[in-house]
Amino acid sequence: MRIAVIGQSVFGLEVYKELRKEGHTIVGVFTIPDKDGKADPLGAEAEKDGVNVFKFPRWRLKGKGIPEVVKVYKATGAELNVMPFCSQFIPMEVIDHPAHGSIIYHPSLLPRHRGASAINWTLIHGDKKGGFTVFWADDGLDTGPILLQRECDVEPDDTVNTIYKRFLFPEGVKGTVDAVRLIAAGNSPKIVQPEEGATYEGIQKKDNAKISGLLKHSCNTNGATAIGQPLEIPGASQPGLVTKAGLVLFGNDGKTLLVKNLQFEDGKMITAARYFSSGSNASVELTEEEKAFAEQMRGVWKSILTNVDAIEDSTDFFKSGAASMDVVRLVEEVKLRASGCQLQNEDVYMNTTFQDFIQMCVRKLRGEDDEEELVVDYVEKNINNMTIRMPHQLFINGEFVDAEGGKTYKTINPTDGTYVCLCVCVSHRSRSLFRLSAMLADLMEEHQEELATIESMDSGAVYTLALKTHVGMSIQTFRYFAGWCDKIQGCTIPINQARPNRNLTFTKKEPIGVCAIVIPWNYPLMMLAWKTAACLAAGNTVVLKPAQVTPLTAVKFAELAARAGFPKGVINILPGSGTLVGQRLSDHPDVRKLGFTGSTEIGKHIMKSCAISNVKKVSLELGGKSPLIIFSDCDMDKAVRMGMSAVFFNKGENCIAAGRLFVEENIHDQYVKRVVRVSMEEVRALAEWCQENNLFLNVNKMKELIVDYHPVTRPCFFFEPTIFTDVQDHMFIAIEESFGPVMILSKFKSGDVDEVLRRANATEYGLASGVFTRDISKALYVSEKLNAGTVFVNTYNKTDVAAPFGGFKQSGFGKDLGQEALNEYLKTKAVTIEY
């Protein structure tokens, strides 16, 4: 068909391009005149293509079409007018002239919200459904027959931008082109709009855009605190509040509206949170280096504002003709010249003159950009001879915030069943990395006793173990990966088969983007560190869900990360249930990598969800039933001591715990006796210590308090060490993971190495394994044949931040720790150049 496109903007541009791809002839593009020397995107693109472009300032005068304009239009011979976002000012003699008439895109589900600002009114009225309509133009305002409609859900947190970018723009372009297809095929309907449910919304202007206080529909501020400075609003039933989150307006339905930015009559914008201090900042005196930067930026402004003769301090970016795409360019140009000055688009909108812009950039470069103080609502407890201060809210975009509806749950101290604090649960979201990670490690070390105490209360970890391992290794991990931040590199590759052989191929390692991390309850802080440190070193942002029962060190970590200077949004902590938060992270299309440590059952479910959602990258560290083989030529003392540690370390709540010990038959009985004796001595010593410290009266009293241990379902006290002997391969306890202080012993025939290897490998798990022998040949042979990601020889549990850690088979895939962990959070790009 011969089509005339009447409209403007990037939306009109995309419709125009798609219609050309469909094979239609665009006989003319009718758009707006150039503004400040810059053409509209639609007109600019059509001019490049050699399509006739007309830029009439108006189509009609005193209600009648301008004859010269109408004549030019009719000369194009259009068979259809396509009008993306076109206004009502096109004369009817143009609307009705083509053989197929005229169609218009409108961003609402007509007949609802006829008129201007339809998207805004969809949100203002609290509609549950939004969408767009392509309709046949008539002599009314958006009243013509409906050709095509598409709808979408309106989410609680939707804004004009989110609903437009998510649906109304991309699907609107497709829908407009689909409508033209229907017309071309002769299948286009004309459905008369019903009058029932019809609404008309007038054009909003400055002189009628008053706040009336009669807000019928508004939205919750999602945790924005109601503590702030009152601001009188003319006509409102009660004053607004200027808070750290923005300006809170109160509706008569008990709900609130949060205003992030304010614009004054002179066009200047500020963040609403700074309303009362917007004019308080004095100008800073620039150093010689900063003056040089200012002159560089003056050149950048000149390259963008080509119609301006000279960039003065008073030059206004937008009044000089800049558009939104120029804002993006300006922000990127600043990054190229000053990596330490990380701008957001809104920084440009709020500093529109060149002088204000330079002052803002310089303050950011000096670290004096008025960053708000981190506000933390602590729960305090006096314990372990100190006062510990625990955050207990979600940590999102650099702020501690309450969940929607103020939802909370209790976190339990598993040593005595008392609750530690109420933790918020979620119910719906410069300096180099080296310096940031190193500073974070220093802060963690400074707070190590506090972190260890919180870890003990939250997970039941022994304090000394929490201090050395849970916290100590976490600090080591961040220091280790801090060293990798500036050493991530690709390689060059010869491609000899290519002809002519003048080629350069190299690889680049790039961040994945948004990474989700889901961790278990047995090592809350250490599991966080293992994954988060590598994720951040690779240049990603992280959304971490701690175990529902052990969230406290994670939110304390968030506080320390914020104080270390990590930019807002880089680290986010979302406590809550796995079925809600974990599932949403698995399903979310913006998450490109998910790292999980937990059970095999849940790992399978996560892997499936990640595949269905967007085929996101996954690494899984799952269950284990790690075999430990003890040969008769071992160092018996060491084998007993390390064998018990392999089982009972961290109360047996250890993913690589030795799930089954195979002891050579000629030392089996001796080994069992020594293990039992040592176990009883340790239980007796524990009972005496408890009695001395008034924790329990005696061993019998301690036994009375022992309950089945399952931290997800109920609090508990202690489960005493348990030893099973003569366990056969078919038994349940020989197959399934115990995850508690349970030792499972089996014997094997002397000298039958291959048989014990067959039994050790006869499991679907492959996380870790071990062997004790003085025979180096036997040790190397067994370590080669054991099908597990980690093999310990004459030791156990010896993990290190530099050694990769991960399993085989149903123990998962991917690695934590070591250089290999970085690959889990990087993607490799190959670039080939012919010269």
PDB file of N, CA, C and O in Angstrom, residues 123 154-159 162 219-220 222 404 428-429:
ATOM      1  N   LEU A 123      -2.877   5.132  35.302  1.00  0.00           N
ATOM      2  CA  LEU A 123      -2.272   4.964  36.622  1.00  0.00           C
ATOM      3  C   LEU A 123      -3.022   5.753  37.683  1.00  0.00           C
ATOM      4  O   LEU A 123      -3.247   5.269  38.803  1.00  0.00           O
ATOM      5  N   VAL A 154      -1.448  -4.026  34.851  1.00  0.00           N
ATOM      6  CA  VAL A 154      -0.766  -2.875  35.442  1.00  0.00           C
ATOM      7  C   VAL A 154      -0.239  -3.307  36.806  1.00  0.00           C
ATOM      8  O   VAL A 154      -1.014  -3.669  37.692  1.00  0.00           O
ATOM      9  N   GLU A 155       1.091  -3.317  36.954  1.00  0.00           N
ATOM     10  CA  GLU A 155       1.712  -3.762  38.195  1.00  0.00           C
ATOM     11  C   GLU A 155       1.618  -2.664  39.261  1.00  0.00           C
ATOM     12  O   GLU A 155       1.529  -1.472  38.933  1.00  0.00           O
ATOM     13  N   PRO A 156       1.647  -3.047  40.559  1.00  0.00           N
ATOM     14  CA  PRO A 156       1.520  -2.043  41.639  1.00  0.00           C
ATOM     15  C   PRO A 156       2.578  -0.950  41.578  1.00  0.00           C
ATOM     16  O   PRO A 156       2.310   0.188  41.946  1.00  0.00           O
ATOM     17  N   ASP A 157       3.785  -1.290  41.111  1.00  0.00           N
ATOM     18  CA  ASP A 157       4.869  -0.312  41.096  1.00  0.00           C
ATOM     19  C   ASP A 157       5.071   0.339  39.731  1.00  0.00           C
ATOM     20  O   ASP A 157       6.066   1.023  39.510  1.00  0.00           O
ATOM     21  N   ASP A 158       4.138   0.133  38.808  1.00  0.00           N
ATOM     22  CA  ASP A 158       4.297   0.687  37.472  1.00  0.00           C
ATOM     23  C   ASP A 158       4.296   2.213  37.496  1.00  0.00           C
ATOM     24  O   ASP A 158       3.565   2.848  38.258  1.00  0.00           O
ATOM     25  N   THR A 159       5.115   2.790  36.638  1.00  0.00           N
ATOM     26  CA  THR A 159       5.101   4.219  36.367  1.00  0.00           C
ATOM     27  C   THR A 159       4.819   4.400  34.882  1.00  0.00           C
ATOM     28  O   THR A 159       4.747   3.423  34.121  1.00  0.00           O
ATOM     29  N   THR A 162       7.735   2.755  33.056  1.00  0.00           N
ATOM     30  CA  THR A 162       7.846   1.291  33.042  1.00  0.00           C
ATOM     31  C   THR A 162       6.789   0.656  32.154  1.00  0.00           C
ATOM     32  O   THR A 162       7.089  -0.266  31.391  1.00  0.00           O
ATOM     33  N   CYS A 219      -0.955   5.621  45.466  1.00  0.00           N
ATOM     34  CA  CYS A 219      -0.201   4.379  45.651  1.00  0.00           C
ATOM     35  C   CYS A 219       0.589   4.429  46.937  1.00  0.00           C
ATOM     36  O   CYS A 219       0.982   5.499  47.398  1.00  0.00           O
ATOM     37  N   ASN A 220       0.825   3.255  47.522  1.00  0.00           N
ATOM     38  CA  ASN A 220       1.639   3.193  48.729  1.00  0.00           C
ATOM     39  C   ASN A 220       3.071   3.570  48.423  1.00  0.00           C
ATOM     40  O   ASN A 220       3.573   3.348  47.328  1.00  0.00           O
ATOM     41  N   ASN A 222       5.572   2.177  49.680  1.00  0.00           N
ATOM     42  CA  ASN A 222       6.428   1.000  49.834  1.00  0.00           C
ATOM     43  C   ASN A 222       7.538   1.213  50.846  1.00  0.00           C
ATOM     44  O   ASN A 222       8.710   1.023  50.586  1.00  0.00           O
ATOM     45  N   GLU A 404       6.671  -4.643  51.741  1.00  0.00           N
ATOM     46  CA  GLU A 404       5.326  -4.165  51.464  1.00  0.00           C
ATOM     47  C   GLU A 404       4.369  -4.690  52.529  1.00  0.00           C
ATOM     48  O   GLU A 404       4.351  -5.866  52.858  1.00  0.00           O
ATOM     49  N   HIS A 428       7.580  -8.903  47.222  1.00  0.00           N
ATOM     50  CA  HIS A 428       7.334  -8.642  45.821  1.00  0.00           C
ATOM     51  C   HIS A 428       8.664  -8.754  45.060  1.00  0.00           C
ATOM     52  O   HIS A 428       9.668  -8.710  45.672  1.00  0.00           O
ATOM     53  N   ARG A 429      11.671  -6.383  45.365  1.00  0.00           N
ATOM     54  CA  ARG A 429      12.779  -6.088  44.665  1.00  0.00           C
ATOM     55  C   ARG A 429      13.854  -5.242  45.173  1.00  0.00           C
ATOM     56  O   ARG A 429      13.966  -4.565  45.618  1.00  0.00           O
TER      57      ARG A 429
END
